[in-house]
CSV table of C-alpha atoms in Angstrom, one decimal:
chain,number,residue,atom,x,y,z
A,7,MET,CA,-15.2,17.5,6.4
A,8,SER,CA,-14.5,19.1,3.4
A,9,GLU,CA,-16.7,17.6,0.3
A,10,LEU,CA,-14.7,16.2,-2.3
A,11,TRP,CA,-17.8,14.7,-4.7
A,12,SER,CA,-21.6,15.3,-4.2
A,13,SER,CA,-23.7,12.3,-5.4
A,14,HIS,CA,-24.9,14.3,-8.0
A,15,GLU,CA,-21.4,15.1,-9.4
A,16,ILE,CA,-20.4,11.3,-9.3
A,17,ALA,CA,-23.5,10.5,-11.4
A,18,GLU,CA,-22.9,13.0,-14.0
A,19,ALA,CA,-19.2,11.8,-14.6
A,20,THR,CA,-19.7,8.3,-14.6
A,21,GLY,CA,-23.2,7.9,-16.5
A,22,GLY,CA,-24.7,6.3,-13.5
A,23,ALA,CA,-28.0,6.0,-11.0
A,24,VAL,CA,-28.2,7.7,-8.0
A,25,SER,CA,-29.8,5.5,-5.0
A,26,ALA,CA,-30.0,8.2,-2.6
A,27,PRO,CA,-28.1,11.8,-2.2
A,28,PHE,CA,-24.7,11.5,-0.5
A,29,ALA,CA,-21.4,13.6,-0.4
A,30,VAL,CA,-18.0,12.5,-0.1
A,31,SER,CA,-14.4,13.5,1.4
A,32,GLY,CA,-12.3,10.9,-0.1
A,33,VAL,CA,-12.3,7.7,-2.6
A,34,ALA,CA,-11.2,4.5,-1.7
A,35,PHE,CA,-11.3,0.6,-3.8
A,36,ASP,CA,-9.6,-0.9,-0.7
A,37,SER,CA,-12.2,-1.7,1.9
A,38,ARG,CA,-9.6,-1.6,4.8
A,39,GLU,CA,-8.7,1.7,3.6
A,40,VAL,CA,-11.8,3.3,3.9
A,41,THR,CA,-12.4,5.9,6.3
A,42,ASP,CA,-14.9,8.5,7.4
A,43,GLY,CA,-17.3,10.1,4.4
A,44,ASP,CA,-15.3,8.1,1.4
A,45,LEU,CA,-16.6,7.0,-1.5
A,46,PHE,CA,-15.8,2.9,-1.6
A,47,VAL,CA,-15.7,1.7,-5.5
A,48,ALA,CA,-16.4,-1.9,-5.9
A,49,MET,CA,-14.4,-3.2,-8.3
A,50,PRO,CA,-14.3,-7.3,-9.1
A,51,GLY,CA,-10.1,-7.7,-9.0
A,52,GLU,CA,-8.1,-11.0,-9.7
A,53,THR,CA,-8.9,-13.1,-7.0
A,54,THR,CA,-12.3,-11.8,-5.1
A,55,ASP,CA,-15.0,-8.8,-6.4
A,56,GLY,CA,-15.4,-5.7,-4.4
A,57,HIS,CA,-19.2,-6.2,-3.8
A,58,ARG,CA,-18.2,-8.6,-1.2
A,59,PHE,CA,-16.9,-5.9,1.0
A,60,VAL,CA,-19.5,-3.0,0.8
A,61,ASP,CA,-20.9,-4.1,3.9
A,62,LYS,CA,-17.5,-3.6,5.9
A,63,ALA,CA,-16.7,-0.3,3.9
A,64,PHE,CA,-19.7,1.3,5.2
A,65,ALA,CA,-18.9,-0.2,8.8
A,66,GLN,CA,-16.0,1.7,8.2
A,67,GLY,CA,-17.7,4.8,7.5
A,68,ALA,CA,-17.9,5.1,3.5
A,69,ALA,CA,-20.5,7.6,3.1
A,70,GLY,CA,-21.5,6.2,-0.5
A,71,ALA,CA,-20.2,3.3,-2.9
A,72,ILE,CA,-19.7,3.2,-6.5
A,73,VAL,CA,-20.8,-0.4,-7.5
A,74,SER,CA,-22.6,-2.5,-10.4
A,75,GLN,CA,-25.1,-4.5,-8.5
A,76,ALA,CA,-27.5,-3.0,-6.6
A,77,VAL,CA,-27.1,-2.8,-2.7
A,78,ASP,CA,-28.4,-2.0,0.7
A,79,HIS,CA,-26.5,1.2,0.9
A,80,PRO,CA,-26.5,4.7,-0.8
A,81,HIS,CA,-24.9,4.3,-4.0
A,82,ILE,CA,-23.9,4.7,-7.9
A,83,LEU,CA,-25.2,1.9,-9.8
A,84,VAL,CA,-22.9,1.5,-13.0
A,85,PRO,CA,-22.6,-0.9,-15.5
A,86,ASP,CA,-18.9,-1.3,-14.8
A,87,SER,CA,-17.2,0.3,-11.7
A,88,ALA,CA,-13.4,0.2,-13.0
A,89,ALA,CA,-14.7,2.1,-15.9
A,90,ALA,CA,-16.8,4.8,-13.6
A,91,LEU,CA,-13.5,5.1,-11.9
A,92,GLU,CA,-11.9,6.2,-14.5
A,93,ALA,CA,-14.5,8.6,-15.9
A,94,LEU,CA,-14.4,10.1,-12.2
A,95,GLY,CA,-10.8,10.6,-12.6
A,96,LYS,CA,-11.0,12.7,-15.8
A,97,ALA,CA,-13.7,14.8,-14.6
A,98,SER,CA,-11.5,15.4,-11.3
A,99,ARG,CA,-9.0,16.2,-14.3
A,100,LYS,CA,-11.2,18.4,-16.0
A,101,ARG,CA,-12.6,20.5,-12.7
A,102,MET,CA,-8.8,21.2,-11.7
A,103,THR,CA,-7.6,24.9,-12.8
A,104,GLY,CA,-4.0,24.2,-11.3
A,105,LYS,CA,-1.1,23.0,-12.5
A,106,VAL,CA,0.0,19.4,-13.2
A,107,ILE,CA,3.2,17.3,-13.2
A,108,GLY,CA,3.2,13.7,-14.4
A,109,VAL,CA,6.4,11.5,-13.5
A,110,THR,CA,7.3,8.2,-14.9
A,111,GLY,CA,10.8,6.1,-15.1
A,112,SER,CA,12.6,3.2,-14.4
A,113,VAL,CA,14.5,4.8,-11.4
A,114,GLY,CA,13.5,7.1,-8.9
A,115,LYS,CA,9.5,8.1,-9.7
A,116,THR,CA,8.2,7.7,-6.4
A,117,GLY,CA,11.2,9.5,-4.8
A,118,THR,CA,11.0,12.5,-7.1
A,119,LYS,CA,7.0,12.4,-6.8
A,120,GLU,CA,7.3,12.9,-3.4
A,121,ALA,CA,10.0,15.3,-3.7
A,122,LEU,CA,8.2,17.2,-6.1
A,123,PHE,CA,5.4,17.5,-3.4
A,124,LEU,CA,7.7,18.7,-1.1
A,125,ALA,CA,8.9,21.3,-3.1
A,126,LEU,CA,5.7,23.0,-4.2
A,127,ASP,CA,3.8,22.3,-0.9
A,128,ARG,CA,6.5,24.0,0.9
A,129,ALA,CA,5.5,27.4,-0.8
A,130,GLU,CA,1.9,27.2,-1.0
A,131,PRO,CA,1.1,24.7,1.5
A,132,GLY,CA,-2.2,22.7,1.7
A,133,THR,CA,-2.7,23.0,-1.8
A,134,VAL,CA,-0.6,20.7,-3.8
A,135,HIS,CA,-2.1,17.0,-4.4
A,136,ARG,CA,0.1,13.9,-5.6
A,137,SER,CA,-0.7,9.9,-5.8
A,138,VAL,CA,-0.2,8.3,-2.6
A,139,LYS,CA,2.3,5.1,-2.1
A,140,SER,CA,3.0,3.7,-5.7
A,141,TYR,CA,-0.8,4.0,-7.4
A,142,ASN,CA,0.7,4.2,-10.5
A,143,ASN,CA,-1.2,1.8,-13.0
A,144,HIS,CA,-3.9,1.9,-14.7
A,145,VAL,CA,-6.5,1.8,-11.5
A,146,GLY,CA,-4.3,4.2,-8.6
A,147,VAL,CA,-3.8,6.7,-11.5
A,148,PRO,CA,-7.5,7.0,-11.9
A,149,LEU,CA,-7.7,7.0,-8.5
A,150,SER,CA,-5.4,9.5,-7.6
A,151,LEU,CA,-7.0,11.6,-10.0
A,152,ALA,CA,-10.1,11.5,-8.5
A,153,ARG,CA,-8.7,11.9,-5.2
A,154,MET,CA,-8.1,15.8,-6.2
A,155,PRO,CA,-9.4,18.3,-4.2
A,156,ARG,CA,-11.8,20.8,-5.6
A,157,GLY,CA,-9.3,23.9,-6.0
A,158,SER,CA,-5.4,22.1,-6.2
A,159,ALA,CA,-3.4,24.3,-7.3
A,160,PHE,CA,-0.7,21.7,-8.1
A,161,GLY,CA,-1.0,17.6,-8.5
A,162,VAL,CA,1.8,15.6,-8.9
A,163,PHE,CA,1.1,12.4,-10.8
A,164,GLU,CA,3.1,9.6,-10.8
A,165,MET,CA,2.4,6.8,-13.8
A,166,GLY,CA,3.9,3.3,-14.1
A,167,MET,CA,3.9,0.6,-16.8
A,168,ASN,CA,5.4,-2.4,-17.6
A,169,HIS,CA,4.1,-3.1,-21.5
A,170,ALA,CA,3.8,-0.7,-24.1
A,171,GLY,CA,0.7,1.3,-24.4
A,172,GLU,CA,0.0,1.2,-20.8
A,173,LEU,CA,1.9,5.3,-20.1
A,174,ALA,CA,0.1,6.8,-23.5
A,175,ALA,CA,-3.5,5.5,-22.0
A,176,LEU,CA,-2.6,6.8,-18.4
A,177,THR,CA,-0.7,10.1,-19.5
A,178,ARG,CA,-3.8,11.3,-21.9
A,179,GLN,CA,-5.9,10.7,-18.4
A,180,VAL,CA,-3.5,12.8,-16.3
A,181,ARG,CA,-2.9,15.9,-19.0
A,182,PRO,CA,0.4,16.8,-17.6
A,183,HIS,CA,1.4,20.4,-17.8
A,184,ALA,CA,5.1,19.1,-17.1
A,185,ALA,CA,6.3,15.5,-17.8
A,186,ILE,CA,9.5,13.9,-16.4
A,187,VAL,CA,11.0,10.9,-17.0
A,188,THR,CA,13.6,10.0,-14.5
A,189,ALA,CA,15.9,7.6,-15.7
A,190,ILE,CA,15.9,4.2,-17.9
A,191,ALA,CA,17.2,0.8,-16.3
A,192,PRO,CA,16.5,-3.2,-17.8
A,193,ALA,CA,13.3,-2.3,-15.2
A,194,HIS,CA,10.6,-4.9,-16.8
A,195,ILE,CA,13.1,-5.7,-19.5
A,196,GLU,CA,11.3,-9.3,-19.6
A,197,PHE,CA,8.1,-7.4,-21.7
A,198,PHE,CA,10.7,-5.0,-23.9
A,199,GLY,CA,13.7,-7.0,-25.0
A,200,THR,CA,15.9,-3.9,-24.9
A,201,GLU,CA,16.8,-0.6,-22.4
A,202,ALA,CA,16.1,1.4,-26.0
A,203,LYS,CA,12.7,-0.4,-26.1
A,204,ILE,CA,11.9,0.7,-22.9
A,205,ALA,CA,13.1,4.4,-23.1
A,206,GLU,CA,10.3,4.1,-25.9
A,207,ALA,CA,7.6,3.3,-23.5
A,208,LYS,CA,8.4,5.7,-21.1
A,209,ALA,CA,8.6,8.6,-23.6
A,210,GLU,CA,5.0,7.8,-24.6
A,211,ILE,CA,4.3,10.2,-21.2
A,212,PHE,CA,4.8,12.9,-23.1
A,213,GLU,CA,1.8,12.1,-25.6
A,214,GLY,CA,-0.4,13.5,-22.7
A,215,LEU,CA,0.8,17.2,-22.3
A,216,GLU,CA,-1.5,19.5,-22.4
A,217,PRO,CA,-0.8,22.3,-25.1
A,218,GLY,CA,2.7,24.5,-24.4
A,219,GLY,CA,3.2,21.9,-22.0
A,220,THR,CA,7.2,21.0,-20.7
A,221,ALA,CA,9.4,17.7,-21.3
A,222,ILE,CA,11.6,17.0,-18.8
A,223,ILE,CA,14.2,14.5,-19.8
A,224,PRO,CA,17.4,13.2,-18.0
A,225,TYR,CA,20.6,14.5,-20.0
A,226,ASP,CA,23.2,11.9,-19.0
A,227,SER,CA,20.8,9.0,-20.4
A,228,PRO,CA,22.4,6.9,-23.2
A,229,HIS,CA,18.7,7.2,-24.4
A,230,VAL,CA,18.2,10.5,-24.3
A,231,ALA,CA,18.1,10.9,-28.1
A,232,ILE,CA,14.9,8.8,-28.3
A,233,LEU,CA,13.3,10.7,-25.1
A,234,TYR,CA,14.1,14.0,-27.0
A,235,ASN,CA,12.9,13.1,-30.6
A,236,LYS,CA,9.4,11.7,-28.8
A,237,ALA,CA,9.2,15.0,-26.6
A,238,GLU,CA,9.9,17.2,-29.1
A,239,ARG,CA,6.7,16.2,-31.4
A,240,HIS,CA,4.3,16.8,-28.3
A,241,ALA,CA,6.3,18.8,-26.3
A,242,ALA,CA,6.1,23.4,-26.6
A,243,ARG,CA,9.3,23.1,-24.7
A,244,VAL,CA,12.3,20.4,-23.7
A,245,LEU,CA,13.9,20.8,-20.9
A,246,THR,CA,17.4,18.2,-19.8
A,247,PHE,CA,18.8,17.6,-16.5
A,248,GLY,CA,21.6,16.2,-15.4
A,249,MET,CA,25.3,16.6,-14.2
A,250,SER,CA,26.7,17.3,-17.4
A,251,PRO,CA,26.9,21.6,-18.0
A,252,ASP,CA,25.7,20.8,-21.1
A,253,ALA,CA,22.1,19.5,-19.4
A,254,ASP,CA,19.6,22.5,-19.4
A,255,VAL,CA,19.5,22.4,-15.8
A,256,CYS,CA,23.0,21.0,-14.4
A,257,ALA,CA,24.8,20.5,-11.2
A,258,LEU,CA,27.8,22.9,-11.3
A,259,GLU,CA,29.1,21.8,-8.4
A,260,THR,CA,28.6,19.1,-5.5
A,261,VAL,CA,29.8,18.8,-2.2
A,262,PRO,CA,29.3,16.0,0.3
A,263,ALA,CA,27.3,17.3,3.0
A,264,PRO,CA,27.2,17.0,6.9
A,265,GLY,CA,24.8,13.9,7.6
A,266,GLY,CA,25.3,12.2,4.4
A,267,GLY,CA,23.3,14.5,1.9
A,268,THR,CA,25.0,16.7,-1.1
A,269,LEU,CA,25.7,20.5,-1.3
A,270,VAL,CA,24.6,21.4,-4.4
A,271,THR,CA,25.2,24.4,-7.3
A,272,ALA,CA,22.6,24.1,-9.8
A,273,ARG,CA,22.1,26.6,-13.0
A,274,LEU,CA,18.5,26.8,-14.3
A,275,PRO,CA,17.6,28.6,-17.7
A,276,GLN,CA,16.8,31.7,-15.7
A,277,ALA,CA,18.6,31.4,-12.2
A,278,GLU,CA,21.3,29.8,-10.2
A,279,LEU,CA,20.5,27.9,-6.7
A,280,CYS,CA,22.5,26.8,-4.2
A,281,PHE,CA,20.7,24.1,-1.8
A,282,THR,CA,21.2,20.6,-0.2
A,283,VAL,CA,19.8,17.6,-1.0
A,284,ALA,CA,19.0,15.5,2.5
A,285,ALA,CA,18.8,12.4,1.1
A,286,PRO,CA,22.3,10.9,0.1
A,287,GLY,CA,23.5,9.8,-3.4
A,288,ASP,CA,24.5,11.1,-6.8
A,289,HIS,CA,21.1,9.5,-8.1
A,290,TRP,CA,19.5,12.2,-5.5
A,291,VAL,CA,21.4,14.9,-7.2
A,292,SER,CA,19.6,13.8,-10.5
A,293,ASN,CA,16.1,13.8,-9.0
A,294,ALA,CA,16.8,16.8,-7.2
A,295,LEU,CA,17.3,18.6,-10.6
A,296,ALA,CA,14.0,17.1,-12.0
A,297,VAL,CA,12.4,18.4,-9.4
A,298,LEU,CA,13.7,21.7,-9.8
A,299,ALA,CA,13.2,21.5,-13.9
A,300,ALA,CA,9.5,20.9,-12.9
A,301,VAL,CA,9.0,23.7,-10.7
A,302,GLU,CA,10.4,26.0,-12.6
A,303,ALA,CA,8.5,24.9,-15.5
A,304,VAL,CA,5.2,25.0,-13.7
A,305,GLY,CA,5.7,28.5,-12.4
A,306,GLY,CA,6.9,27.0,-8.9
A,307,ASP,CA,8.9,29.3,-5.9
A,308,LEU,CA,12.5,27.5,-6.6
A,309,ALA,CA,14.0,29.0,-3.2
A,310,ALA,CA,11.2,27.1,-1.2
A,311,ALA,CA,12.1,23.7,-3.5
A,312,GLY,CA,15.7,24.2,-2.5
A,313,LEU,CA,14.2,24.3,1.0
A,314,ALA,CA,12.1,21.7,0.7
A,315,LEU,CA,15.1,19.4,-1.0
A,316,ALA,CA,17.2,19.8,2.7
A,317,GLU,CA,14.2,18.9,4.7
A,318,MET,CA,13.1,16.0,2.6
A,319,PRO,CA,13.3,12.9,5.1
A,320,GLY,CA,14.2,9.3,3.6
A,321,LEU,CA,11.0,7.2,2.5
A,322,PRO,CA,10.4,3.8,3.9
A,323,GLY,CA,11.8,1.3,1.6
A,324,ARG,CA,13.2,4.1,-0.8
A,325,GLY,CA,16.4,5.4,1.3
A,326,GLU,CA,15.4,5.8,4.8
A,327,ARG,CA,18.0,5.7,7.1
A,328,ARG,CA,17.5,3.8,10.5
A,329,SER,CA,19.7,3.4,13.7
A,330,VAL,CA,19.2,-0.3,15.0
A,331,ALA,CA,20.2,-1.0,18.4
A,332,VAL,CA,22.9,-4.1,18.7
A,333,ALA,CA,25.3,-4.8,21.7
A,334,GLY,CA,27.7,-1.8,22.2
A,335,GLY,CA,25.9,0.6,20.1
A,336,ALA,CA,23.5,1.1,16.9
A,337,ALA,CA,24.0,0.0,13.1
A,338,LEU,CA,22.9,2.0,10.5
A,339,VAL,CA,20.2,0.3,8.1
A,340,ILE,CA,20.0,1.6,4.7
A,341,ASP,CA,16.2,0.9,3.5
A,342,GLU,CA,16.0,0.0,-0.4
A,343,SER,CA,13.8,-2.8,0.6
A,344,TYR,CA,10.9,-1.7,-1.8
A,345,ASN,CA,12.1,-2.1,-5.6
A,346,ALA,CA,15.2,-2.9,-7.1
A,347,ASN,CA,17.0,-3.3,-10.7
A,348,PRO,CA,20.3,-3.0,-11.9
A,349,LEU,CA,20.7,0.4,-12.3
A,350,SER,CA,19.5,1.1,-8.9
A,351,MET,CA,21.4,-1.5,-7.1
A,352,ALA,CA,24.5,0.2,-8.4
A,353,ALA,CA,23.8,3.9,-7.4
A,354,THR,CA,22.7,3.0,-4.1
A,355,LEU,CA,25.7,0.5,-3.9
A,356,LYS,CA,27.9,3.4,-4.7
A,357,GLN,CA,26.5,5.8,-1.8
A,358,LEU,CA,27.3,2.7,0.4
A,359,GLY,CA,30.9,2.7,-0.5
A,360,ARG,CA,31.0,6.7,0.9
A,361,GLU,CA,29.0,5.9,4.4
A,362,THR,CA,31.5,5.9,7.4
A,363,ALA,CA,31.3,2.7,9.2
A,364,ASP,CA,33.2,-0.4,10.8
A,365,ARG,CA,32.0,-2.6,8.2
A,366,ARG,CA,29.7,-2.3,4.8
A,367,ILE,CA,27.2,-4.8,4.3
A,368,ALA,CA,25.0,-5.5,1.9
A,369,ILE,CA,21.8,-7.5,2.0
A,370,LEU,CA,20.1,-7.6,-1.3
A,371,GLY,CA,17.4,-9.4,-3.3
A,372,GLY,CA,16.8,-10.6,-6.7
A,373,MET,CA,15.6,-8.7,-8.9
A,374,ARG,CA,12.3,-9.5,-11.0
A,375,GLU,CA,11.2,-9.3,-14.9
A,376,LEU,CA,15.0,-9.4,-16.4
A,377,GLY,CA,13.8,-12.0,-18.7
A,378,ASP,CA,16.7,-13.8,-20.6
A,379,ARG,CA,19.2,-11.2,-19.0
A,380,SER,CA,18.8,-12.0,-15.8
A,381,ALA,CA,21.7,-14.0,-14.7
A,382,GLU,CA,24.1,-11.7,-16.8
A,383,LEU,CA,22.3,-8.8,-15.0
A,384,HIS,CA,22.7,-10.1,-11.5
A,385,ALA,CA,26.0,-11.3,-11.8
A,386,GLY,CA,27.0,-7.5,-13.1
A,387,LEU,CA,26.6,-6.6,-9.6
A,388,ALA,CA,29.8,-7.9,-8.4
A,389,ALA,CA,31.7,-5.1,-9.4
A,390,PRO,CA,29.6,-2.4,-8.2
A,391,MET,CA,29.9,-4.1,-4.7
A,392,SER,CA,33.8,-4.3,-5.0
A,393,ASP,CA,33.5,-0.4,-5.9
A,394,GLY,CA,31.4,0.1,-2.9
A,395,GLY,CA,33.6,-1.4,-0.7
A,396,VAL,CA,31.0,-4.4,0.7
A,397,ASP,CA,32.9,-6.4,3.4
A,398,TYR,CA,30.4,-9.0,3.5
A,399,ALA,CA,27.0,-9.7,1.8
A,400,ILE,CA,23.7,-11.5,2.4
A,401,LEU,CA,22.5,-12.8,-1.0
A,402,VAL,CA,18.4,-13.4,-1.0
A,403,GLY,CA,16.5,-15.3,-3.4
A,404,ALA,CA,17.3,-18.0,-6.4
A,405,GLU,CA,18.1,-15.1,-8.7
A,406,MET,CA,21.1,-14.0,-6.9
A,407,ALA,CA,23.2,-17.9,-7.9
A,408,PRO,CA,24.8,-15.8,-10.4
A,409,LEU,CA,25.9,-13.2,-8.3
A,410,ALA,CA,27.2,-15.8,-5.4
A,411,ASP,CA,29.4,-17.3,-8.5
A,412,ALA,CA,31.2,-14.0,-9.5
A,413,LEU,CA,31.8,-13.1,-5.7
A,414,ALA,CA,33.9,-16.6,-4.8
A,415,GLY,CA,36.9,-15.7,-3.3
A,416,ALA,CA,36.0,-11.7,-4.0
A,417,MET,CA,34.3,-11.1,-0.5
A,418,PRO,CA,32.6,-13.0,2.3
A,419,TYR,CA,29.3,-13.9,1.3
A,420,ALA,CA,26.1,-16.3,2.2
A,421,HIS,CA,23.1,-17.1,-0.4
A,422,VAL,CA,20.2,-17.9,1.4
A,423,PRO,CA,16.7,-18.9,-0.6
A,424,ASP,CA,14.6,-16.5,1.0
A,425,THR,CA,13.9,-13.4,3.5
A,426,ALA,CA,12.7,-15.8,6.8
A,427,SER,CA,16.5,-17.4,6.1
A,428,ALA,CA,18.1,-13.7,6.0
A,429,ILE,CA,16.6,-12.5,8.7
A,430,PRO,CA,18.4,-14.2,12.0
A,431,LEU,CA,21.4,-14.3,10.0
A,432,ILE,CA,22.2,-10.7,9.6
A,433,GLN,CA,20.3,-10.6,13.7
A,434,THR,CA,23.6,-12.9,14.2
A,435,GLU,CA,25.9,-11.3,12.1
A,436,MET,CA,25.0,-7.2,12.9
A,437,ARG,CA,27.8,-5.3,15.0
A,438,ALA,CA,28.0,-2.0,16.4
A,439,GLY,CA,29.6,0.2,13.4
A,440,ASP,CA,28.0,-1.7,10.3
A,441,ALA,CA,26.5,0.0,7.6
A,442,ILE,CA,24.1,-2.4,6.2
A,443,LEU,CA,22.2,-1.7,2.5
A,444,VAL,CA,18.7,-3.6,2.3
A,445,LYS,CA,17.8,-3.7,-1.4
A,446,GLY,CA,15.7,-6.1,-3.6
A,447,SER,CA,12.7,-6.3,-5.9
A,448,ASN,CA,9.4,-6.3,-3.6
A,449,GLY,CA,8.7,-9.4,-4.3
A,450,ILE,CA,11.2,-10.7,-2.2
A,451,GLY,CA,10.2,-9.4,0.6
A,452,LEU,CA,12.9,-7.3,2.3
A,453,SER,CA,10.5,-4.8,4.3
A,454,ARG,CA,10.0,-7.9,6.7
A,455,LEU,CA,13.8,-8.1,7.1
A,456,ILE,CA,13.4,-4.1,7.9
A,457,ALA,CA,10.3,-5.0,10.6
A,458,ALA,CA,12.5,-7.7,12.3
A,459,LEU,CA,15.0,-5.4,12.8
A,460,GLU,CA,12.8,-2.8,14.3
A,461,GLN,CA,11.0,-5.3,16.3
A,462,ALA,CA,14.3,-6.1,18.0
A,463,THR,CA,15.0,-2.8,18.7
A,464,ARG,CA,11.8,-2.2,19.9
A,465,ASP,CA,11.9,-4.9,22.3
A,466,GLY,CA,15.5,-4.0,23.9
A,467,ASP,CA,13.9,-0.5,24.2
A,468,LYS,CA,11.4,-2.4,27.0
A,469,ASN,CA,14.2,-4.5,28.6
């Protein structure tokens, strides 16, 4: 077990008092995720208090805890456990001597973060740390920092926000050497009013750049000027990426690759690279260009990055492709169930149109946090669905009513109130040779539909 923190170091970082010496190999704030050797951070939540689960955490193998009330286990006693976690994250960042990359954006930030991890790890295995899942908020970012092993050569951290000022606080904890904005879309527009305001909030990531740092921004974005103006004030260098030949990192040529990916010839400031992006879709080509820009900015191995992009598997909920057994063969299910906004919906529907299939089916869940533009933006998906050659649609949730109205007479569809209603419908409807896109905001719960289809396949294998 590799020591991540000693009790002395934790106390020094947080200003807490040690009850008894201990050492930990990991950090967790959810008792369900605690494994042997972890530090459990007991924090009050919206519905419960982590101190109620201290005994459970130690039963699962915790070696120590950060608490704001004394417990009968080895611990660090602090006035505020949430503030202590943030302090521990800052201490981890302070002792890190490698290069750090921050990633934000309305679309593609988790996928880009994962691709960056693989690209850097391909050249230096075991030396790269990244935030897991979508731990990108005021709790997830300090947790991800606190988990960073000693001596990491690279750290890759995702940062999210739904209000102005949130990224400014997070990026000053991460202090990246390179900061990426992937794309701007009307995600969380309910809280901002306009996409321009979203771009301004995303550009806060550049405020935390280390001296000499690089800002990496999407050249093809209609908000590139907002991002560029902010980047210039905080970055020593600004790199743009995109499909335009005027971008600093651009795709000179793209050709469909066998298996659904894309063969790309890219130009960078100091190199030209031919590589394959395993994940299908133009949006993944854009993500890959951002990855290459970041690898170049922190002195990574571009050739190894190209190999990693060719090997990258699909992520559950974010493009993973599954073969589901049905009578007479199998159907392709494209799992985009984790999240959705108008830009990502359009991108994945466009890719669905490129799939070789007997029928193309779109199972679309409502998009959340669109405010008073919700009806307009949902109805606006009719055009991308038509362009994507959708043959049949299942629309899930009340938010989808405007799209149902827009599709009336244009294509066959069903509009159901929830995921539970959609599951038996698609199980009855799907046939061999179908390509089925499943996409919606996480709150709609379309991941349960994916799980039901997988379970049906497993049950079929047993028979």
